[in-house]
C-alpha positions as protocol buffer text, in pm:
chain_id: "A"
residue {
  index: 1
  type: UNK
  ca { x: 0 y: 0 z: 0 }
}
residue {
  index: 2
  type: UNK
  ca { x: 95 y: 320 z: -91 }
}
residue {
  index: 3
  type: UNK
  ca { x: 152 y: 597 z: 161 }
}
residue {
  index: 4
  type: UNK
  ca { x: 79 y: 999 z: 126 }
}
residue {
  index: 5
  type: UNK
  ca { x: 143 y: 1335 z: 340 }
}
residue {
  index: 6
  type: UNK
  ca { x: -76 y: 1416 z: 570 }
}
residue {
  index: 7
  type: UNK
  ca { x: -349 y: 1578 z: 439 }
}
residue {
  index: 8
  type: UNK
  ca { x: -340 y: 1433 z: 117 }
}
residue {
  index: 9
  type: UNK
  ca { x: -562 y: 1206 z: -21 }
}
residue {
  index: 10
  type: UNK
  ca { x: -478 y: 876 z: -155 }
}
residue {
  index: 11
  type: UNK
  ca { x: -532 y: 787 z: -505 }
}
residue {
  index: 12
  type: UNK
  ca { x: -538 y: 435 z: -408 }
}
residue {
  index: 13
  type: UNK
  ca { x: -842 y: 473 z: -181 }
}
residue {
  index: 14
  type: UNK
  ca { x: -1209 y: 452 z: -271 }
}
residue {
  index: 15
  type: UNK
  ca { x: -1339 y: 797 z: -301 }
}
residue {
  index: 16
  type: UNK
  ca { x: -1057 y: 1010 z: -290 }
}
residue {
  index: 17
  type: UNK
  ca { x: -1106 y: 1404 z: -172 }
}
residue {
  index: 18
  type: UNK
  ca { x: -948 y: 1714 z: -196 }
}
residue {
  index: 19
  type: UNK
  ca { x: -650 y: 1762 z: 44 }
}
residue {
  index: 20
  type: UNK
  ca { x: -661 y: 1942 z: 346 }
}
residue {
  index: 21
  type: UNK
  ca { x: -498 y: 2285 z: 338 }
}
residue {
  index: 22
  type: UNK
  ca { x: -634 y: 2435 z: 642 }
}
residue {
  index: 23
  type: UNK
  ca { x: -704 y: 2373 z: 1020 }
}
residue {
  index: 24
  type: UNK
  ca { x: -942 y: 2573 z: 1261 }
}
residue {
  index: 25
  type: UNK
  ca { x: -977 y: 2520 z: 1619 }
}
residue {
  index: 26
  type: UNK
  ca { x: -1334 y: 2599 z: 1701 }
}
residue {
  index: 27
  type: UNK
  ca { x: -1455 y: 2768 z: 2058 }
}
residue {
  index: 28
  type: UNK
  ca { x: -1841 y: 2722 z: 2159 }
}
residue {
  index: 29
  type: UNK
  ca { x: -2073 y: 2768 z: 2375 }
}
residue {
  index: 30
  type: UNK
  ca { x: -2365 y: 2575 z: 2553 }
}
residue {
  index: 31
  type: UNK
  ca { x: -2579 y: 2812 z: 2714 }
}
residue {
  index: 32
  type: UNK
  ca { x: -2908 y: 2818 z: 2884 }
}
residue {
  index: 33
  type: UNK
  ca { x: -3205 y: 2556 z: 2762 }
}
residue {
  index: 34
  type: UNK
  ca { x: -2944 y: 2410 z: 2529 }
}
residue {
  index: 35
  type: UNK
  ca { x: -2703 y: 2295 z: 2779 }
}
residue {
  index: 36
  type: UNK
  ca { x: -2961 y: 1972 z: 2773 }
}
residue {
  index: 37
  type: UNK
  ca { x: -2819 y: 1916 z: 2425 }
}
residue {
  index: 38
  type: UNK
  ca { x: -2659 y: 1577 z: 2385 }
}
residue {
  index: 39
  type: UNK
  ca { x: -2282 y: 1599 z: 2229 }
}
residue {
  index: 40
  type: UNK
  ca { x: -2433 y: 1359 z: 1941 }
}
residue {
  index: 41
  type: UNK
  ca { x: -2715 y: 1646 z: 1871 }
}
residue {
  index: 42
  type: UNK
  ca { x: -2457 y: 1915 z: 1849 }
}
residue {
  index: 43
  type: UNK
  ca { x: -2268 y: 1713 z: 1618 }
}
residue {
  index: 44
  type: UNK
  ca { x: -2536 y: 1748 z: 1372 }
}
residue {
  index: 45
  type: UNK
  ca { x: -2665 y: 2054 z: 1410 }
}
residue {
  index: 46
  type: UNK
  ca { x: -2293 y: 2151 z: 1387 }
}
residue {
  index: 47
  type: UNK
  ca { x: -2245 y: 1978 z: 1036 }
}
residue {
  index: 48
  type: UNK
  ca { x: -2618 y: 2089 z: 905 }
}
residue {
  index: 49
  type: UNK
  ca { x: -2408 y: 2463 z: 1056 }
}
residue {
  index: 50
  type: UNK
  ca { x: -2112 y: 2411 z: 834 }
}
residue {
  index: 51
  type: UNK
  ca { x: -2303 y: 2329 z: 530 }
}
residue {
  index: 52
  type: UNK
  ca { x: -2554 y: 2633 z: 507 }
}
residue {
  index: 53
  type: UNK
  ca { x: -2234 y: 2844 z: 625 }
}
residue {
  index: 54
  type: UNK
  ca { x: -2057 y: 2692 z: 295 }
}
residue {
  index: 55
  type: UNK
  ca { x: -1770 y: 2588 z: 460 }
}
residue {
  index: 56
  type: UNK
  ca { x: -1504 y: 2405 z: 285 }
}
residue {
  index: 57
  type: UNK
  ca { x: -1522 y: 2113 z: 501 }
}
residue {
  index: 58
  type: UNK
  ca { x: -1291 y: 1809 z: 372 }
}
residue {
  index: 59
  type: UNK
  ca { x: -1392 y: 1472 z: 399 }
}
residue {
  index: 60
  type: UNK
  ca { x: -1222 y: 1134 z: 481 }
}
residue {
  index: 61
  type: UNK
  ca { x: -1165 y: 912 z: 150 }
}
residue {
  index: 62
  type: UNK
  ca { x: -1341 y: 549 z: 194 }
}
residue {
  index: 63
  type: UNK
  ca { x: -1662 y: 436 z: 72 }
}
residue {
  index: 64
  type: UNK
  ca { x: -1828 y: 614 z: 389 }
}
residue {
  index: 65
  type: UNK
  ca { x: -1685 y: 997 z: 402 }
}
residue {
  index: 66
  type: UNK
  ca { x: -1725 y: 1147 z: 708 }
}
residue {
  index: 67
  type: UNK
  ca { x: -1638 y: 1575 z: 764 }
}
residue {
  index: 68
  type: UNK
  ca { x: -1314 y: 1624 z: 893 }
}
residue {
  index: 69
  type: UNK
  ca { x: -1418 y: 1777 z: 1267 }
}
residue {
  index: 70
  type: UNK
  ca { x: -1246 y: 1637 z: 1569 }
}
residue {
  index: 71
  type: UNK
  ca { x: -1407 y: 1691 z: 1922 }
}
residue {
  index: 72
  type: UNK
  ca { x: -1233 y: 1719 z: 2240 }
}
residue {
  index: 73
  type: UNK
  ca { x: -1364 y: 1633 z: 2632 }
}
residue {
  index: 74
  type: UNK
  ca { x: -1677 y: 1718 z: 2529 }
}
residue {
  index: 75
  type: UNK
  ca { x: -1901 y: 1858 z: 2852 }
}
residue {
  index: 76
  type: UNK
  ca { x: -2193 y: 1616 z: 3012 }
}
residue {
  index: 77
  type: UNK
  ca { x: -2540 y: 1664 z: 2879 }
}
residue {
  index: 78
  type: UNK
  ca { x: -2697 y: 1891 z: 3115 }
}
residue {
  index: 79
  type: UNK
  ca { x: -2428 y: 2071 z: 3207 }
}
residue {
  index: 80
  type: UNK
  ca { x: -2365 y: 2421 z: 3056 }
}
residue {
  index: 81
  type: UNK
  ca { x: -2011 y: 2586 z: 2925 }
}
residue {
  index: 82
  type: UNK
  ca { x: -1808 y: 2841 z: 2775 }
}
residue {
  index: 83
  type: UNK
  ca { x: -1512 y: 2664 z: 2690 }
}
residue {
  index: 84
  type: UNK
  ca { x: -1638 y: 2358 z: 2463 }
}
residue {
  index: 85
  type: UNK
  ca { x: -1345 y: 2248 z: 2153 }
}
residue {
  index: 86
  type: UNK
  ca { x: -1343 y: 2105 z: 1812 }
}
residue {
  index: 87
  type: UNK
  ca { x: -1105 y: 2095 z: 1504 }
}
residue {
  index: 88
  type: UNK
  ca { x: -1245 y: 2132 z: 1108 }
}
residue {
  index: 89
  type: UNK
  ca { x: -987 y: 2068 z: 817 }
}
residue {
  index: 90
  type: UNK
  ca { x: -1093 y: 2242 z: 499 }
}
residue {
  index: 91
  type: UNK
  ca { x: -1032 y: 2252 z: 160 }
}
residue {
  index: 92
  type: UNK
  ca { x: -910 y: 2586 z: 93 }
}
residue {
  index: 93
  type: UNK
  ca { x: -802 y: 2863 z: 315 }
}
residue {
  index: 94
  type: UNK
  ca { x: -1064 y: 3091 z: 490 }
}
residue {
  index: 95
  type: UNK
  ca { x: -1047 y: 3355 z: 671 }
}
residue {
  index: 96
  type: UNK
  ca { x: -1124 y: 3251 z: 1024 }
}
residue {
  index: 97
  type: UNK
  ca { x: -1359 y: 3553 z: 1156 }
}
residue {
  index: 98
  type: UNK
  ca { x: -1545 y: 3492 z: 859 }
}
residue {
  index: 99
  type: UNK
  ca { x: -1623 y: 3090 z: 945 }
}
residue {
  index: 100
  type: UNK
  ca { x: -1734 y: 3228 z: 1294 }
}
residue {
  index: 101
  type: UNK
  ca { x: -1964 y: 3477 z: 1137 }
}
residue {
  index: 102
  type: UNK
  ca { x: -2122 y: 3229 z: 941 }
}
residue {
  index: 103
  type: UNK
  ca { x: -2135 y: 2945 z: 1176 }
}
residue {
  index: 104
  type: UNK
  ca { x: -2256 y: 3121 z: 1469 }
}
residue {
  index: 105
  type: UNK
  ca { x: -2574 y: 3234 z: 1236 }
}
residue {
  index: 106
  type: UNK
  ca { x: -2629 y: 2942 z: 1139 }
}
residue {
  index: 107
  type: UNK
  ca { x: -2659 y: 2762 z: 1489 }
}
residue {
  index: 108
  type: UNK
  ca { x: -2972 y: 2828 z: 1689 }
}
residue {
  index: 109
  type: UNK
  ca { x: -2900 y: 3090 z: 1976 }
}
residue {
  index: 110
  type: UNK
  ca { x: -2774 y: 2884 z: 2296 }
}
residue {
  index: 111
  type: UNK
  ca { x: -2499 y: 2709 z: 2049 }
}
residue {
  index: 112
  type: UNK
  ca { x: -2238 y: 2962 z: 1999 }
}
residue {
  index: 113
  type: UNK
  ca { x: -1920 y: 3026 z: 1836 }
}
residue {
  index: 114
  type: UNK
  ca { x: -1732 y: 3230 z: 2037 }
}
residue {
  index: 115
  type: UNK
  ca { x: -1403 y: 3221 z: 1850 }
}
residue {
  index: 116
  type: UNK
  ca { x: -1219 y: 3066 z: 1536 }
}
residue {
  index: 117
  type: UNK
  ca { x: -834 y: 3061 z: 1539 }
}
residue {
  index: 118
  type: UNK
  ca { x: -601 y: 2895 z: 1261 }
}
residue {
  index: 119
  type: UNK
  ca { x: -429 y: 2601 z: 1477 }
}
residue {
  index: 120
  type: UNK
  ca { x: -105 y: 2522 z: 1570 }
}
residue {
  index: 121
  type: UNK
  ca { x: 143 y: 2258 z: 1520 }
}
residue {
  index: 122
  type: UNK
  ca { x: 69 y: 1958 z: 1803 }
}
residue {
  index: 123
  type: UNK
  ca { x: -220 y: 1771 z: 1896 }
}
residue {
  index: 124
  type: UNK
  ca { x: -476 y: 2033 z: 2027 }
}
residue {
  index: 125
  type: UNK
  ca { x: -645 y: 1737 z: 2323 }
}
residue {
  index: 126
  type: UNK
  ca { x: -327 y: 1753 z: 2517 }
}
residue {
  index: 127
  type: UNK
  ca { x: -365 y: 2138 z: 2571 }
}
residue {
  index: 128
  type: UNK
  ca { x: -673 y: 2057 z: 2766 }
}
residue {
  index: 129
  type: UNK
  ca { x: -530 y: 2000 z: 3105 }
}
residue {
  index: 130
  type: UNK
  ca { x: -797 y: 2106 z: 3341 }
}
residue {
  index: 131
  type: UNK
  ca { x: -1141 y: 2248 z: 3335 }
}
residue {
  index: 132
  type: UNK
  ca { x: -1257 y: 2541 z: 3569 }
}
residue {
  index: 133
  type: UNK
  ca { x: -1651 y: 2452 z: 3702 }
}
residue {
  index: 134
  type: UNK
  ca { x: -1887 y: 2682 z: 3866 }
}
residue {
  index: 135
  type: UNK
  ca { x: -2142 y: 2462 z: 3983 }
}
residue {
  index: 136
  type: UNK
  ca { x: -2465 y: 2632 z: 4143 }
}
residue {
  index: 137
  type: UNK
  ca { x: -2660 y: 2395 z: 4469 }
}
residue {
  index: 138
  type: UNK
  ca { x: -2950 y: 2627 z: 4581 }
}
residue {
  index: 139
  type: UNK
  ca { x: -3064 y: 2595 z: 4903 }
}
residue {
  index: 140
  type: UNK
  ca { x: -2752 y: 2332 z: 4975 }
}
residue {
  index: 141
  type: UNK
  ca { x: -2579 y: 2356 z: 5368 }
}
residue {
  index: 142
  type: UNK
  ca { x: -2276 y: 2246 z: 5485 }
}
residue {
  index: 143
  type: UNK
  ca { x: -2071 y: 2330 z: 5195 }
}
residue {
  index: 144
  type: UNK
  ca { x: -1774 y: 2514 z: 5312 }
}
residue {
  index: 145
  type: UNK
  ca { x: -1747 y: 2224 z: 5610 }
}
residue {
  index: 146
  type: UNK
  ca { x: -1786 y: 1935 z: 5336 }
}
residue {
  index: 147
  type: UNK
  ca { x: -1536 y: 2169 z: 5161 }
}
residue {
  index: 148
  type: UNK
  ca { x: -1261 y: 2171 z: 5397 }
}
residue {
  index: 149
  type: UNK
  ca { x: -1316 y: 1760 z: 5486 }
}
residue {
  index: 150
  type: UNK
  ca { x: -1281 y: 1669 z: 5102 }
}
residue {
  index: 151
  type: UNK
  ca { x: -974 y: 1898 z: 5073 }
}
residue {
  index: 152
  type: UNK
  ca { x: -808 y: 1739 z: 5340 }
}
residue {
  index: 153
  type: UNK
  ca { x: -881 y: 1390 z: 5249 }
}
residue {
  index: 154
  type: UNK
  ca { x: -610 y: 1149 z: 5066 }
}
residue {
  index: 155
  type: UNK
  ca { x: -846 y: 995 z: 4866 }
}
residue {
  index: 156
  type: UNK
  ca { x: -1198 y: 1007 z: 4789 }
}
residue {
  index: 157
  type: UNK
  ca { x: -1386 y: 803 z: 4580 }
}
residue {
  index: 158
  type: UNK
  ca { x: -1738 y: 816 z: 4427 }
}
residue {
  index: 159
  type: UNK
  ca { x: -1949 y: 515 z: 4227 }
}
residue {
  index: 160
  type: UNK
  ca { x: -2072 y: 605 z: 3883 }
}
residue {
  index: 161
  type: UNK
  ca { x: -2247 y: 358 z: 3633 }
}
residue {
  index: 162
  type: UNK
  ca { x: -2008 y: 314 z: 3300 }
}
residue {
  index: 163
  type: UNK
  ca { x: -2030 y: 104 z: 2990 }
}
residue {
  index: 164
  type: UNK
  ca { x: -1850 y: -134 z: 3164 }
}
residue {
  index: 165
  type: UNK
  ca { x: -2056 y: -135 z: 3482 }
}
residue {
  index: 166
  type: UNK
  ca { x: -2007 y: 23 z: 3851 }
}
residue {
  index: 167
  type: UNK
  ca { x: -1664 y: 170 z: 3889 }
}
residue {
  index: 168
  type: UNK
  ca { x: -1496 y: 340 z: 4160 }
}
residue {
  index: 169
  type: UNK
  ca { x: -1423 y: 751 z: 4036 }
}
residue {
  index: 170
  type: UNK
  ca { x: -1100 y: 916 z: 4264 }
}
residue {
  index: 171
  type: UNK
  ca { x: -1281 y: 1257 z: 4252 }
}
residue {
  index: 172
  type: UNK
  ca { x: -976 y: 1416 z: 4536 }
}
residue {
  index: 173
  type: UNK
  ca { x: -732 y: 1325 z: 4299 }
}
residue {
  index: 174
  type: UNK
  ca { x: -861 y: 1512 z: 4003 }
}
residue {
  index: 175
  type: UNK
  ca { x: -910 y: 1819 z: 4173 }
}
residue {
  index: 176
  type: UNK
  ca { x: -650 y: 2089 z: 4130 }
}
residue {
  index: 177
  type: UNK
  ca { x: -896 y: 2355 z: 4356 }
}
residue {
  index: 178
  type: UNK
  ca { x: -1259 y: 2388 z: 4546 }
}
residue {
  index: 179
  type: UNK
  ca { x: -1377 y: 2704 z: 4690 }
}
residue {
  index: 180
  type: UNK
  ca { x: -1732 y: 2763 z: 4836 }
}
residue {
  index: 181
  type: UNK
  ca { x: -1903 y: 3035 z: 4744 }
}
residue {
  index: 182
  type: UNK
  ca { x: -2230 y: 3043 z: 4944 }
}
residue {
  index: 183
  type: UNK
  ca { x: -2436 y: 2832 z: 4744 }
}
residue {
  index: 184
  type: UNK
  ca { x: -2174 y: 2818 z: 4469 }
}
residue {
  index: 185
  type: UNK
  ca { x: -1877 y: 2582 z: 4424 }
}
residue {
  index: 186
  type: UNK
  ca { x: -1573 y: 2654 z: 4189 }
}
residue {
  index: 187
  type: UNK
  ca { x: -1362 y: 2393 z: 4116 }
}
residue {
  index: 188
  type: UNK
  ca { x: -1072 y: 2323 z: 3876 }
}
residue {
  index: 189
  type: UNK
  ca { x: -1082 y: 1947 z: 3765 }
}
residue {
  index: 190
  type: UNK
  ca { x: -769 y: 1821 z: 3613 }
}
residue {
  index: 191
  type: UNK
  ca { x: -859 y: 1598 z: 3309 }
}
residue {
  index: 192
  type: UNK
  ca { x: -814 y: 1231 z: 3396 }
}
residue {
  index: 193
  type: UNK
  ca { x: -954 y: 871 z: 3249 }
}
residue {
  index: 194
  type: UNK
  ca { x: -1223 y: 853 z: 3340 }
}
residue {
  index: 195
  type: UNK
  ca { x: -1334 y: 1199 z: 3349 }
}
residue {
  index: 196
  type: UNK
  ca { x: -1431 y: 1365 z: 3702 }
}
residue {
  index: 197
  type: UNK
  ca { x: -1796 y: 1577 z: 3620 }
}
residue {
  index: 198
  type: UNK
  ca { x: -1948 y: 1818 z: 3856 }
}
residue {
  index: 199
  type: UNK
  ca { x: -2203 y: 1565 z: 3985 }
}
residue {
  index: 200
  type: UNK
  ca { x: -1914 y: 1353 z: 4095 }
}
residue {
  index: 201
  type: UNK
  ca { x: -1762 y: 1680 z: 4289 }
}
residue {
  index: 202
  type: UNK
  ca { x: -2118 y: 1682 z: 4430 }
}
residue {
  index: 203
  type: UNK
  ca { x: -2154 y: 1331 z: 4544 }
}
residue {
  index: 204
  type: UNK
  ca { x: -1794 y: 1374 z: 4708 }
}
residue {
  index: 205
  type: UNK
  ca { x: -1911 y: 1661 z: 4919 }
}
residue {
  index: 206
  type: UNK
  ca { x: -2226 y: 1469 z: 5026 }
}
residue {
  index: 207
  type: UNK
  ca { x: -2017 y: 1198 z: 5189 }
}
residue {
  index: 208
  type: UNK
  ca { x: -1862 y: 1488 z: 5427 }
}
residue {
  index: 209
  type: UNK
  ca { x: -2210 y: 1619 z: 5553 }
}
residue {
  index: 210
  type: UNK
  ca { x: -2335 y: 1859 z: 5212 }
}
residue {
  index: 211
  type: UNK
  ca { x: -2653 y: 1840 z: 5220 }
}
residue {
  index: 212
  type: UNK
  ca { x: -2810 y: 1908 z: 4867 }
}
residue {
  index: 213
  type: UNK
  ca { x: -3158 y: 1856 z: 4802 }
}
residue {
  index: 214
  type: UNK
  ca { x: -3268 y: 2026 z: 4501 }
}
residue {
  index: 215
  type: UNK
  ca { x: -3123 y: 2061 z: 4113 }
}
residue {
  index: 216
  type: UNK
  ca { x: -2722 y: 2153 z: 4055 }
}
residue {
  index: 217
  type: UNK
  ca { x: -2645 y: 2365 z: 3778 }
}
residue {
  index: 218
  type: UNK
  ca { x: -2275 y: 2291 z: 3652 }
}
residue {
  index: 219
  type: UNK
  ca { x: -2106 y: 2576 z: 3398 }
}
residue {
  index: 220
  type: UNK
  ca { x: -1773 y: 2513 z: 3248 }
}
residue {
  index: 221
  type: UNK
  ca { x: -1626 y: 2806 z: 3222 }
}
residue {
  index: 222
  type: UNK
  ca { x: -1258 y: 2721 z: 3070 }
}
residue {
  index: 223
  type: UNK
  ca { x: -1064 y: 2480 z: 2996 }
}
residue {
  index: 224
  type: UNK
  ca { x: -745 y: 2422 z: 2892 }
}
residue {
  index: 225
  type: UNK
  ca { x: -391 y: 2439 z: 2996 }
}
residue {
  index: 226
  type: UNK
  ca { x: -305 y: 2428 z: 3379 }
}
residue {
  index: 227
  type: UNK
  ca { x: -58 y: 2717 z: 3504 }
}
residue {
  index: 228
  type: UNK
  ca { x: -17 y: 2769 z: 3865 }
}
residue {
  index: 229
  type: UNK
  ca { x: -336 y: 2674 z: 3953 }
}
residue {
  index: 230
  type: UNK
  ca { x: -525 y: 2871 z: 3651 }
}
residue {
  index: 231
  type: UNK
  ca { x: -668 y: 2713 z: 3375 }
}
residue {
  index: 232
  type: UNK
  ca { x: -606 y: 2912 z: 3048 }
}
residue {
  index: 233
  type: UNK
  ca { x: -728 y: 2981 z: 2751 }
}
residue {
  index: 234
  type: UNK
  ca { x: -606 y: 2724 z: 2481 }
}
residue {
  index: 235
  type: UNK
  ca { x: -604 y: 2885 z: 2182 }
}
residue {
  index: 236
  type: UNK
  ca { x: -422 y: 3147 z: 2273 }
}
């Protein structure tokens, strides 16, 4: 078998496409009512986005093409954010505000693109370190207690239902920070395998006297590199 650059198709391969000469890193937004959108919901209404946009997508050769967009650490449905990822390779060079412009109108308001940046040589998942949470518990007590018990704990663990079945989630060890805020709790979350979500940082402080008894609401609001304790912005 023959071999090709990257980014160029291969003549040997069944439905060959145009070459890749450009790469994007996308920011977006979840926001309000659409937070409850599944990842596999934005996908498509992301590529139904990029076609009425007329965005050069490229495809993957093969007898099943598929748009060249990579996703990374995409947030929990039901959980809201500022700081969600993805990569698009297109066909010929654009200029970047302009694919925001048109992308952002042609997502429903709630799905936002908040920036478009030409990306940079490595591999743009291993920029997202950590994630910053604000995670909202109305009418929760104890919090600040809980706070300072999980803190000073070695370890602690919380049960969540995977593919796989029930498995034991080290929530202490993926946390970077956790201040209380009255009813608020911000939190930076280091990513890990398997991730740590904002319901797990709320089960942990239940098991050191938090009492929570109605709805959380859980807002990602960056993610990205870790430095000294701050999680940055990656594309910049």
């Amino acid at each position: 078998m023959s071999t090709t650059l990257e980014g160029t198709p291969n003549p040997e391969a069944p439905n060959p496409q145009l070459p890749i000469v450009q790469k994007l890193r996308v920011r977006y937004a979840k926001r309000g009512r659409l937070r409850f959108t599944s990842h596999r919901d934005f996908g498509r209404a992301f590529e139904r986005a990029v076609r009425r946009a007329k965005v050069p997508i490229g495809y993957s050769s093969g007898f099943t093409p598929h748009p060249k967009i990579s996703y990374a650490n995409a947030a929990p449905t039901g959980a809201a954010s500022e700081a969600e990822f993805l990569e698009i390779g297109l066909t010929r060079e654009c200029d970047p505000d302009a694919v925001r412009e048109g992308l952002d109108a042609a997502l429903p308001p709630g799905l936002d693109i908040v920036a478009v940046v030409p990306a940079t040589p490595g591999t743009f998942a291993d920029r997202l370190e950590a994630s910053r949470w604000c995670i909202e518990i109305p009418g929760a007590t104890g919090l600040e207690d809980a706070a300072t018990g999980f803190l000073a704990a070695p370890a602690v663990t919380v049960e969540r239902m995977t593919k796989r079945g029930l498995r034991d989630i080290d929530v202490r060890g993926a946390v970077d920070t956790l201040v209380v805020h009255g009813d608020r709790v911000d939190v930076v979350v280091r990513s890990m395998i398997p991730t740590v979500r904002p319901d797990d940082v709320v089960g942990a402080l239940r098991q050191f006297g938090a009492v929570v008894s109605g709805a959380t609401i859980a807002t990602r609001i960056e993610q990205g590199p870790l430095v000294d304790g701050v999680v940055v912005d990656p594309l910049t």
